[in-house]
PDB file of C-alpha atoms in Angstrom:
ATOM      1  CA  MET A 114     -14.705  -9.083  20.347  1.00 61.00           C
ATOM      2  CA  SER A 115     -12.270  -7.283  18.088  1.00 70.00           C
ATOM      3  CA  PRO A 116      -8.648  -8.439  18.312  1.00 79.00           C
ATOM      4  CA  LYS A 117      -6.114  -6.159  19.945  1.00 94.00           C
ATOM      5  CA  LEU A 118      -3.704  -4.959  17.283  1.00 97.00           C
ATOM      6  CA  THR A 119      -0.859  -2.434  17.237  1.00 97.00           C
ATOM      7  CA  LEU A 120       0.319  -1.025  13.927  1.00 98.00           C
ATOM      8  CA  TYR A 121       3.710   0.659  13.686  1.00 97.00           C
ATOM      9  CA  SER A 122       3.610   3.131  10.833  1.00 95.00           C
ATOM     10  CA  HIS A 123       4.852   6.473   9.507  1.00 93.00           C
ATOM     11  CA  LYS A 124       2.799   9.567   8.712  1.00 92.00           C
ATOM     12  CA  VAL A 125       4.146   9.778   5.149  1.00 90.00           C
ATOM     13  CA  GLY A 126       5.234   6.287   4.108  1.00 89.00           C
ATOM     14  CA  PRO A 127       2.549   4.613   1.952  1.00 94.00           C
ATOM     15  CA  ASN A 128       3.084   1.039   3.136  1.00 96.00           C
ATOM     16  CA  GLY A 129       1.842   1.724   6.643  1.00 96.00           C
ATOM     17  CA  TRP A 130      -1.273   3.441   5.362  1.00 96.00           C
ATOM     18  CA  LYS A 131      -2.274   0.562   3.110  1.00 97.00           C
ATOM     19  CA  VAL A 132      -2.196  -1.761   6.127  1.00 98.00           C
ATOM     20  CA  ALA A 133      -4.356   0.725   8.026  1.00 97.00           C
ATOM     21  CA  GLN A 134      -6.797   0.772   5.119  1.00 98.00           C
ATOM     22  CA  VAL A 135      -7.137  -3.014   5.194  1.00 98.00           C
ATOM     23  CA  LEU A 136      -7.630  -2.970   8.960  1.00 98.00           C
ATOM     24  CA  SER A 137     -10.331  -0.334   8.586  1.00 97.00           C
ATOM     25  CA  GLU A 138     -12.113  -2.086   5.718  1.00 98.00           C
ATOM     26  CA  LEU A 139     -12.269  -5.243   7.827  1.00 97.00           C
ATOM     27  CA  GLY A 140     -13.685  -3.301  10.758  1.00 96.00           C
ATOM     28  CA  LEU A 141     -10.782  -4.198  13.037  1.00 96.00           C
ATOM     29  CA  GLU A 142      -9.868  -1.948  15.929  1.00 94.00           C
ATOM     30  CA  TYR A 143      -6.190  -1.069  16.189  1.00 96.00           C
ATOM     31  CA  GLU A 144      -3.763   1.405  17.707  1.00 96.00           C
ATOM     32  CA  THR A 145      -1.233   3.157  15.481  1.00 96.00           C
ATOM     33  CA  ILE A 146       2.196   4.132  16.746  1.00 95.00           C
ATOM     34  CA  PHE A 147       3.939   6.457  14.315  1.00 95.00           C
ATOM     35  CA  LYS A 148       7.706   6.060  14.058  1.00 91.00           C
ATOM     36  CA  GLU A 149      10.304   8.360  12.517  1.00 89.00           C
ATOM     37  CA  PHE A 150      13.170   7.653  10.155  1.00 84.00           C
ATOM     38  CA  GLY A 151      16.636   7.257  11.629  1.00 80.00           C
ATOM     39  CA  ASP A 152      18.014   6.345  15.049  1.00 78.00           C
ATOM     40  CA  GLY A 153      16.474   9.113  17.155  1.00 84.00           C
ATOM     41  CA  GLU A 154      14.412   8.457  20.264  1.00 83.00           C
ATOM     42  CA  ASN A 155      11.327   7.517  18.214  1.00 85.00           C
ATOM     43  CA  GLY A 156      13.282   6.181  15.264  1.00 84.00           C
ATOM     44  CA  MET A 157      12.985   2.959  13.313  1.00 88.00           C
ATOM     45  CA  LYS A 158      16.719   2.299  13.665  1.00 89.00           C
ATOM     46  CA  THR A 159      16.676   1.865  17.431  1.00 91.00           C
ATOM     47  CA  PRO A 160      17.382  -1.419  19.248  1.00 90.00           C
ATOM     48  CA  GLU A 161      13.878  -1.263  20.751  1.00 90.00           C
ATOM     49  CA  PHE A 162      12.099  -1.093  17.422  1.00 90.00           C
ATOM     50  CA  GLU A 163      14.454  -3.552  15.742  1.00 92.00           C
ATOM     51  CA  LYS A 164      13.216  -6.119  18.259  1.00 93.00           C
ATOM     52  CA  ILE A 165       9.872  -5.736  16.500  1.00 95.00           C
ATOM     53  CA  ASN A 166      11.208  -5.361  12.973  1.00 93.00           C
ATOM     54  CA  PRO A 167      14.855  -6.389  12.546  1.00 95.00           C
ATOM     55  CA  ASN A 168      14.849  -4.586   9.185  1.00 93.00           C
ATOM     56  CA  GLY A 169      14.208  -1.248  10.918  1.00 91.00           C
ATOM     57  CA  ARG A 170      11.325  -0.289   8.651  1.00 92.00           C
ATOM     58  CA  ILE A 171       7.602   0.234   8.851  1.00 95.00           C
ATOM     59  CA  PRO A 172       5.041  -1.198   8.846  1.00 97.00           C
ATOM     60  CA  ALA A 173       5.011  -3.797  11.555  1.00 97.00           C
ATOM     61  CA  LEU A 174       2.005  -5.318  13.289  1.00 98.00           C
ATOM     62  CA  VAL A 175       1.637  -6.912  16.711  1.00 98.00           C
ATOM     63  CA  ASP A 176      -1.428  -9.079  17.253  1.00 97.00           C
ATOM     64  CA  HIS A 177      -1.862  -9.057  21.016  1.00 96.00           C
ATOM     65  CA  SER A 178      -4.812 -11.432  20.665  1.00 95.00           C
ATOM     66  CA  ASN A 179      -2.535 -14.061  19.143  1.00 96.00           C
ATOM     67  CA  ASN A 180       0.313 -14.378  21.650  1.00 96.00           C
ATOM     68  CA  ASP A 181       1.754 -10.994  20.603  1.00 96.00           C
ATOM     69  CA  LEU A 182       2.530 -12.345  17.165  1.00 98.00           C
ATOM     70  CA  ILE A 183       4.732  -9.917  15.229  1.00 98.00           C
ATOM     71  CA  ILE A 184       4.532  -9.581  11.443  1.00 98.00           C
ATOM     72  CA  TRP A 185       6.511  -7.142   9.342  1.00 97.00           C
ATOM     73  CA  GLU A 186       6.569  -6.341   5.622  1.00 97.00           C
ATOM     74  CA  SER A 187       3.307  -4.848   4.371  1.00 97.00           C
ATOM     75  CA  GLY A 188       2.429  -7.762   2.089  1.00 98.00           C
ATOM     76  CA  ALA A 189       2.904 -10.334   4.844  1.00 98.00           C
ATOM     77  CA  ILE A 190       0.838  -8.244   7.261  1.00 98.00           C
ATOM     78  CA  ILE A 191      -2.049  -7.817   4.833  1.00 98.00           C
ATOM     79  CA  LEU A 192      -2.125 -11.509   3.925  1.00 98.00           C
ATOM     80  CA  TYR A 193      -2.124 -12.417   7.613  1.00 98.00           C
ATOM     81  CA  LEU A 194      -5.018 -10.069   8.308  1.00 98.00           C
ATOM     82  CA  VAL A 195      -7.255 -11.364   5.538  1.00 98.00           C
ATOM     83  CA  LYS A 196      -6.436 -15.024   6.134  1.00 98.00           C
ATOM     84  CA  LYS A 197      -7.142 -14.768   9.854  1.00 98.00           C
ATOM     85  CA  TYR A 198      -9.825 -12.093  10.131  1.00 97.00           C
ATOM     86  CA  ASP A 199     -11.579 -11.738   6.747  1.00 98.00           C
ATOM     87  CA  THR A 200     -14.038 -14.531   7.493  1.00 97.00           C
ATOM     88  CA  GLU A 201     -16.651 -13.002   5.188  1.00 97.00           C
ATOM     89  CA  HIS A 202     -14.166 -12.727   2.321  1.00 98.00           C
ATOM     90  CA  LEU A 203     -14.700  -9.006   1.916  1.00 98.00           C
ATOM     91  CA  LEU A 204     -11.221  -8.364   0.530  1.00 98.00           C
ATOM     92  CA  TYR A 205      -9.818 -11.842  -0.125  1.00 98.00           C
ATOM     93  CA  PRO A 206     -11.653 -14.740  -1.769  1.00 98.00           C
ATOM     94  CA  ALA A 207     -12.125 -18.244  -0.424  1.00 98.00           C
ATOM     95  CA  SER A 208     -11.023 -20.336  -3.389  1.00 98.00           C
ATOM     96  CA  ILE A 209      -7.388 -20.962  -4.242  1.00 98.00           C
ATOM     97  CA  GLU A 210      -8.082 -20.081  -7.866  1.00 98.00           C
ATOM     98  CA  GLU A 211      -9.511 -16.661  -7.059  1.00 98.00           C
ATOM     99  CA  GLN A 212      -6.809 -16.076  -4.466  1.00 98.00           C
ATOM    100  CA  ALA A 213      -4.241 -16.643  -7.213  1.00 98.00           C
ATOM    101  CA  ILE A 214      -5.859 -13.927  -9.337  1.00 98.00           C
ATOM    102  CA  VAL A 215      -5.849 -11.454  -6.455  1.00 98.00           C
ATOM    103  CA  ASP A 216      -2.313 -12.430  -5.443  1.00 98.00           C
ATOM    104  CA  THR A 217      -1.081 -11.785  -8.979  1.00 98.00           C
ATOM    105  CA  TRP A 218      -2.088  -8.125  -8.806  1.00 98.00           C
ATOM    106  CA  PHE A 219      -1.180  -7.826  -5.126  1.00 98.00           C
ATOM    107  CA  LEU A 220       2.350  -9.080  -5.744  1.00 98.00           C
ATOM    108  CA  TYR A 221       2.648  -6.952  -8.860  1.00 98.00           C
ATOM    109  CA  GLN A 222       2.319  -3.897  -6.644  1.00 98.00           C
ATOM    110  CA  LEU A 223       4.843  -5.220  -4.141  1.00 97.00           C
ATOM    111  CA  THR A 224       7.486  -6.279  -6.650  1.00 97.00           C
ATOM    112  CA  GLY A 225       6.865  -3.964  -9.606  1.00 96.00           C
ATOM    113  CA  PHE A 226       4.844  -0.799  -9.297  1.00 97.00           C
ATOM    114  CA  GLY A 227       5.884   0.112  -5.757  1.00 96.00           C
ATOM    115  CA  PRO A 228       9.647  -0.334  -6.225  1.00 96.00           C
ATOM    116  CA  TYR A 229       9.662   1.466  -9.595  1.00 97.00           C
ATOM    117  CA  LEU A 230       7.728   4.429  -8.237  1.00 97.00           C
ATOM    118  CA  GLY A 231       9.819   4.491  -5.075  1.00 96.00           C
ATOM    119  CA  GLN A 232      13.001   4.694  -7.114  1.00 96.00           C
ATOM    120  CA  ALA A 233      11.468   7.337  -9.396  1.00 96.00           C
ATOM    121  CA  VAL A 234      10.692   9.516  -6.380  1.00 95.00           C
ATOM    122  CA  TRP A 235      14.163   8.940  -4.972  1.00 95.00           C
ATOM    123  CA  PHE A 236      16.049   9.916  -8.119  1.00 96.00           C
ATOM    124  CA  LYS A 237      13.661  12.626  -9.320  1.00 95.00           C
ATOM    125  CA  VAL A 238      12.805  14.316  -6.024  1.00 94.00           C
ATOM    126  CA  LEU A 239      14.811  13.233  -3.008  1.00 92.00           C
ATOM    127  CA  THR A 240      18.222  13.445  -4.704  1.00 95.00           C
ATOM    128  CA  GLY A 241      17.380  16.577  -6.673  1.00 94.00           C
ATOM    129  CA  ASN A 242      17.428  14.784 -10.047  1.00 93.00           C
ATOM    130  CA  THR A 243      21.223  14.598  -9.961  1.00 94.00           C
ATOM    131  CA  ASN A 244      21.129  11.296 -11.856  1.00 96.00           C
ATOM    132  CA  VAL A 245      18.911  12.162 -14.808  1.00 96.00           C
ATOM    133  CA  GLU A 246      19.381   8.807 -16.538  1.00 97.00           C
ATOM    134  CA  ALA A 247      18.178   6.850 -13.495  1.00 97.00           C
ATOM    135  CA  SER A 248      15.314   9.287 -12.933  1.00 96.00           C
ATOM    136  CA  GLU A 249      14.104   8.942 -16.526  1.00 97.00           C
ATOM    137  CA  ARG A 250      14.378   5.154 -16.421  1.00 97.00           C
ATOM    138  CA  TYR A 251      12.203   4.754 -13.338  1.00 97.00           C
ATOM    139  CA  ILE A 252       9.659   7.345 -14.448  1.00 97.00           C
ATOM    140  CA  LYS A 253       9.394   5.523 -17.781  1.00 98.00           C
ATOM    141  CA  GLU A 254       8.829   2.219 -15.967  1.00 98.00           C
ATOM    142  CA  THR A 255       6.211   3.845 -13.761  1.00 98.00           C
ATOM    143  CA  HIS A 256       4.352   5.005 -16.877  1.00 98.00           C
ATOM    144  CA  ARG A 257       4.584   1.496 -18.330  1.00 98.00           C
ATOM    145  CA  ASN A 258       3.074   0.038 -15.173  1.00 98.00           C
ATOM    146  CA  LEU A 259       0.311   2.644 -15.168  1.00 98.00           C
ATOM    147  CA  LYS A 260      -0.648   1.651 -18.704  1.00 98.00           C
ATOM    148  CA  VAL A 261      -1.009  -1.947 -17.535  1.00 98.00           C
ATOM    149  CA  ILE A 262      -3.166  -0.911 -14.574  1.00 98.00           C
ATOM    150  CA  ASN A 263      -5.300   1.494 -16.602  1.00 98.00           C
ATOM    151  CA  LYS A 264      -5.956  -1.180 -19.219  1.00 98.00           C
ATOM    152  CA  GLN A 265      -6.971  -3.687 -16.557  1.00 98.00           C
ATOM    153  CA  LEU A 266      -9.402  -1.243 -14.956  1.00 98.00           C
ATOM    154  CA  GLU A 267     -10.986  -0.578 -18.356  1.00 97.00           C
ATOM    155  CA  LYS A 268     -11.290  -4.287 -19.147  1.00 96.00           C
ATOM    156  CA  GLU A 269     -14.787  -5.588 -19.783  1.00 95.00           C
ATOM    157  CA  GLY A 270     -16.144  -7.278 -16.685  1.00 93.00           C
ATOM    158  CA  SER A 271     -13.671  -5.624 -14.321  1.00 96.00           C
ATOM    159  CA  ASN A 272     -16.293  -3.236 -12.905  1.00 96.00           C
ATOM    160  CA  GLY A 273     -13.408  -0.818 -12.501  1.00 97.00           C
ATOM    161  CA  TRP A 274     -11.473  -3.036 -10.072  1.00 98.00           C
ATOM    162  CA  LEU A 275      -8.186  -4.866 -10.517  1.00 98.00           C
ATOM    163  CA  ALA A 276      -9.386  -8.385  -9.723  1.00 98.00           C
ATOM    164  CA  LEU A 277     -12.619 -10.374  -9.556  1.00 97.00           C
ATOM    165  CA  GLY A 278     -14.795  -7.352 -10.395  1.00 97.00           C
ATOM    166  CA  LYS A 279     -14.791  -6.148  -6.776  1.00 98.00           C
ATOM    167  CA  ILE A 280     -12.542  -4.435  -4.272  1.00 98.00           C
ATOM    168  CA  THR A 281      -9.777  -6.664  -2.922  1.00 98.00           C
ATOM    169  CA  ILE A 282      -6.433  -6.279  -1.190  1.00 98.00           C
ATOM    170  CA  ALA A 283      -4.958  -5.799  -4.663  1.00 98.00           C
ATOM    171  CA  ASP A 284      -6.716  -2.451  -5.050  1.00 98.00           C
ATOM    172  CA  ILE A 285      -5.830  -1.276  -1.568  1.00 98.00           C
ATOM    173  CA  SER A 286      -2.170  -2.212  -2.028  1.00 98.00           C
ATOM    174  CA  PHE A 287      -1.909   0.198  -4.982  1.00 98.00           C
ATOM    175  CA  LEU A 288      -3.948   3.124  -3.670  1.00 97.00           C
ATOM    176  CA  GLN A 289      -1.517   4.960  -1.442  1.00 95.00           C
ATOM    177  CA  TRP A 290       1.293   4.523  -3.961  1.00 97.00           C
ATOM    178  CA  VAL A 291      -0.846   5.901  -6.777  1.00 97.00           C
ATOM    179  CA  ARG A 292      -1.503   8.959  -4.635  1.00 95.00           C
ATOM    180  CA  PHE A 293       2.267   9.619  -4.638  1.00 92.00           C
ATOM    181  CA  LEU A 294       2.421  10.020  -8.421  1.00 96.00           C
ATOM    182  CA  TYR A 295       2.108  13.792  -8.124  1.00 94.00           C
ATOM    183  CA  LYS A 296       5.649  13.823  -6.746  1.00 93.00           C
ATOM    184  CA  ILE A 297       7.003  12.892 -10.165  1.00 96.00           C
ATOM    185  CA  GLU A 298       4.506  15.139 -11.946  1.00 95.00           C
ATOM    186  CA  ILE A 299       2.243  12.440 -13.366  1.00 97.00           C
ATOM    187  CA  ASP A 300      -1.337  13.675 -13.721  1.00 96.00           C
ATOM    188  CA  ILE A 301      -3.468  10.546 -13.708  1.00 97.00           C
ATOM    189  CA  LYS A 302      -6.682  12.484 -14.241  1.00 97.00           C
ATOM    190  CA  THR A 303      -5.623  13.394 -17.780  1.00 97.00           C
ATOM    191  CA  GLU A 304      -3.136  10.619 -18.590  1.00 97.00           C
ATOM    192  CA  TYR A 305      -4.763   7.569 -16.960  1.00 98.00           C
ATOM    193  CA  PRO A 306      -8.458   8.350 -16.440  1.00 98.00           C
ATOM    194  CA  ALA A 307      -9.466   4.824 -15.398  1.00 98.00           C
ATOM    195  CA  VAL A 308      -6.844   4.917 -12.661  1.00 98.00           C
ATOM    196  CA  TYR A 309      -8.095   8.311 -11.533  1.00 98.00           C
ATOM    197  CA  ASP A 310     -11.731   7.150 -11.355  1.00 98.00           C
ATOM    198  CA  TRP A 311     -10.645   4.041  -9.431  1.00 98.00           C
ATOM    199  CA  GLN A 312      -8.643   6.164  -6.997  1.00 98.00           C
ATOM    200  CA  GLU A 313     -11.572   8.492  -6.332  1.00 97.00           C
ATOM    201  CA  ARG A 314     -13.969   5.602  -5.677  1.00 97.00           C
ATOM    202  CA  LEU A 315     -11.556   4.133  -3.167  1.00 97.00           C
ATOM    203  CA  LEU A 316     -10.969   7.444  -1.418  1.00 96.00           C
ATOM    204  CA  ALA A 317     -14.728   7.952  -1.097  1.00 96.00           C
ATOM    205  CA  ARG A 318     -15.154   4.748   0.904  1.00 97.00           C
ATOM    206  CA  PRO A 319     -15.899   5.526   4.581  1.00 96.00           C
ATOM    207  CA  ALA A 320     -13.408   2.967   5.867  1.00 96.00           C
ATOM    208  CA  ILE A 321     -10.623   4.371   3.694  1.00 96.00           C
ATOM    209  CA  LYS A 322     -11.422   7.907   4.836  1.00 93.00           C
ATOM    210  CA  LYS A 323     -11.363   6.819   8.471  1.00 92.00           C
ATOM    211  CA  SER A 324      -8.055   4.987   8.118  1.00 92.00           C
ATOM    212  CA  THR A 325      -6.174   7.921   6.598  1.00 83.00           C
ATOM    213  CA  GLU A 326      -6.942  10.464   9.304  1.00 77.00           C
ATOM    214  CA  GLY A 327      -3.662  12.015  10.386  1.00 69.00           C
ATOM    215  CA  GLU A 328      -1.748  11.302   7.196  1.00 68.00           C
ATOM    216  CA  VAL A 329       0.841  13.849   6.129  1.00 65.00           C
ATOM    217  CA  TRP A 330       1.817  14.846   2.593  1.00 58.00           C
ATOM    218  CA  ASN A 331       5.112  16.511   1.810  1.00 53.00           C
TER     219      ASN A 331
END
């Protein structure tokens, strides 16, 4: 019997979608509740939602099959899901050594690529590029990170994946963020072809397609 899971997410924010993609790849059934920014009736900054996530952000997950356990922060949620429910090691390996390799790339997205790109979008797009110096810095760092990723995907023996020569949570953690690169006018198809090919292979997976139904781009 599939566990009963509720995912709190947002129709645009990439971190909720990457959790949904992991849930879908593992074949887990879940309900998604989409929240809005701010303190409106369906907002993340309401006392009701802050009981679930005191940080007032998405994603958050409630595992009703495990005493209504609440986990927030996308990385913590994904690690919980694979450690508890990925019994066949589809996305996360069994050995500590291989876990360390996957975790290296997984954490690189959480602490490096994601924050740099997020700041690039903020300064370039959301604030109207009013701080050109900050915008250029974060776009430059995003390009630097993309060179690292592209090189890894081209590496002999990688099979076009970031770790272990197969799809893992590391790949899924990057996907939705990579799809946001258009916002800062980075064309991965021409500039980072290995990243583009990797993205297209992920997007063609049935579970990924299923998990992103209802997503909104703006």
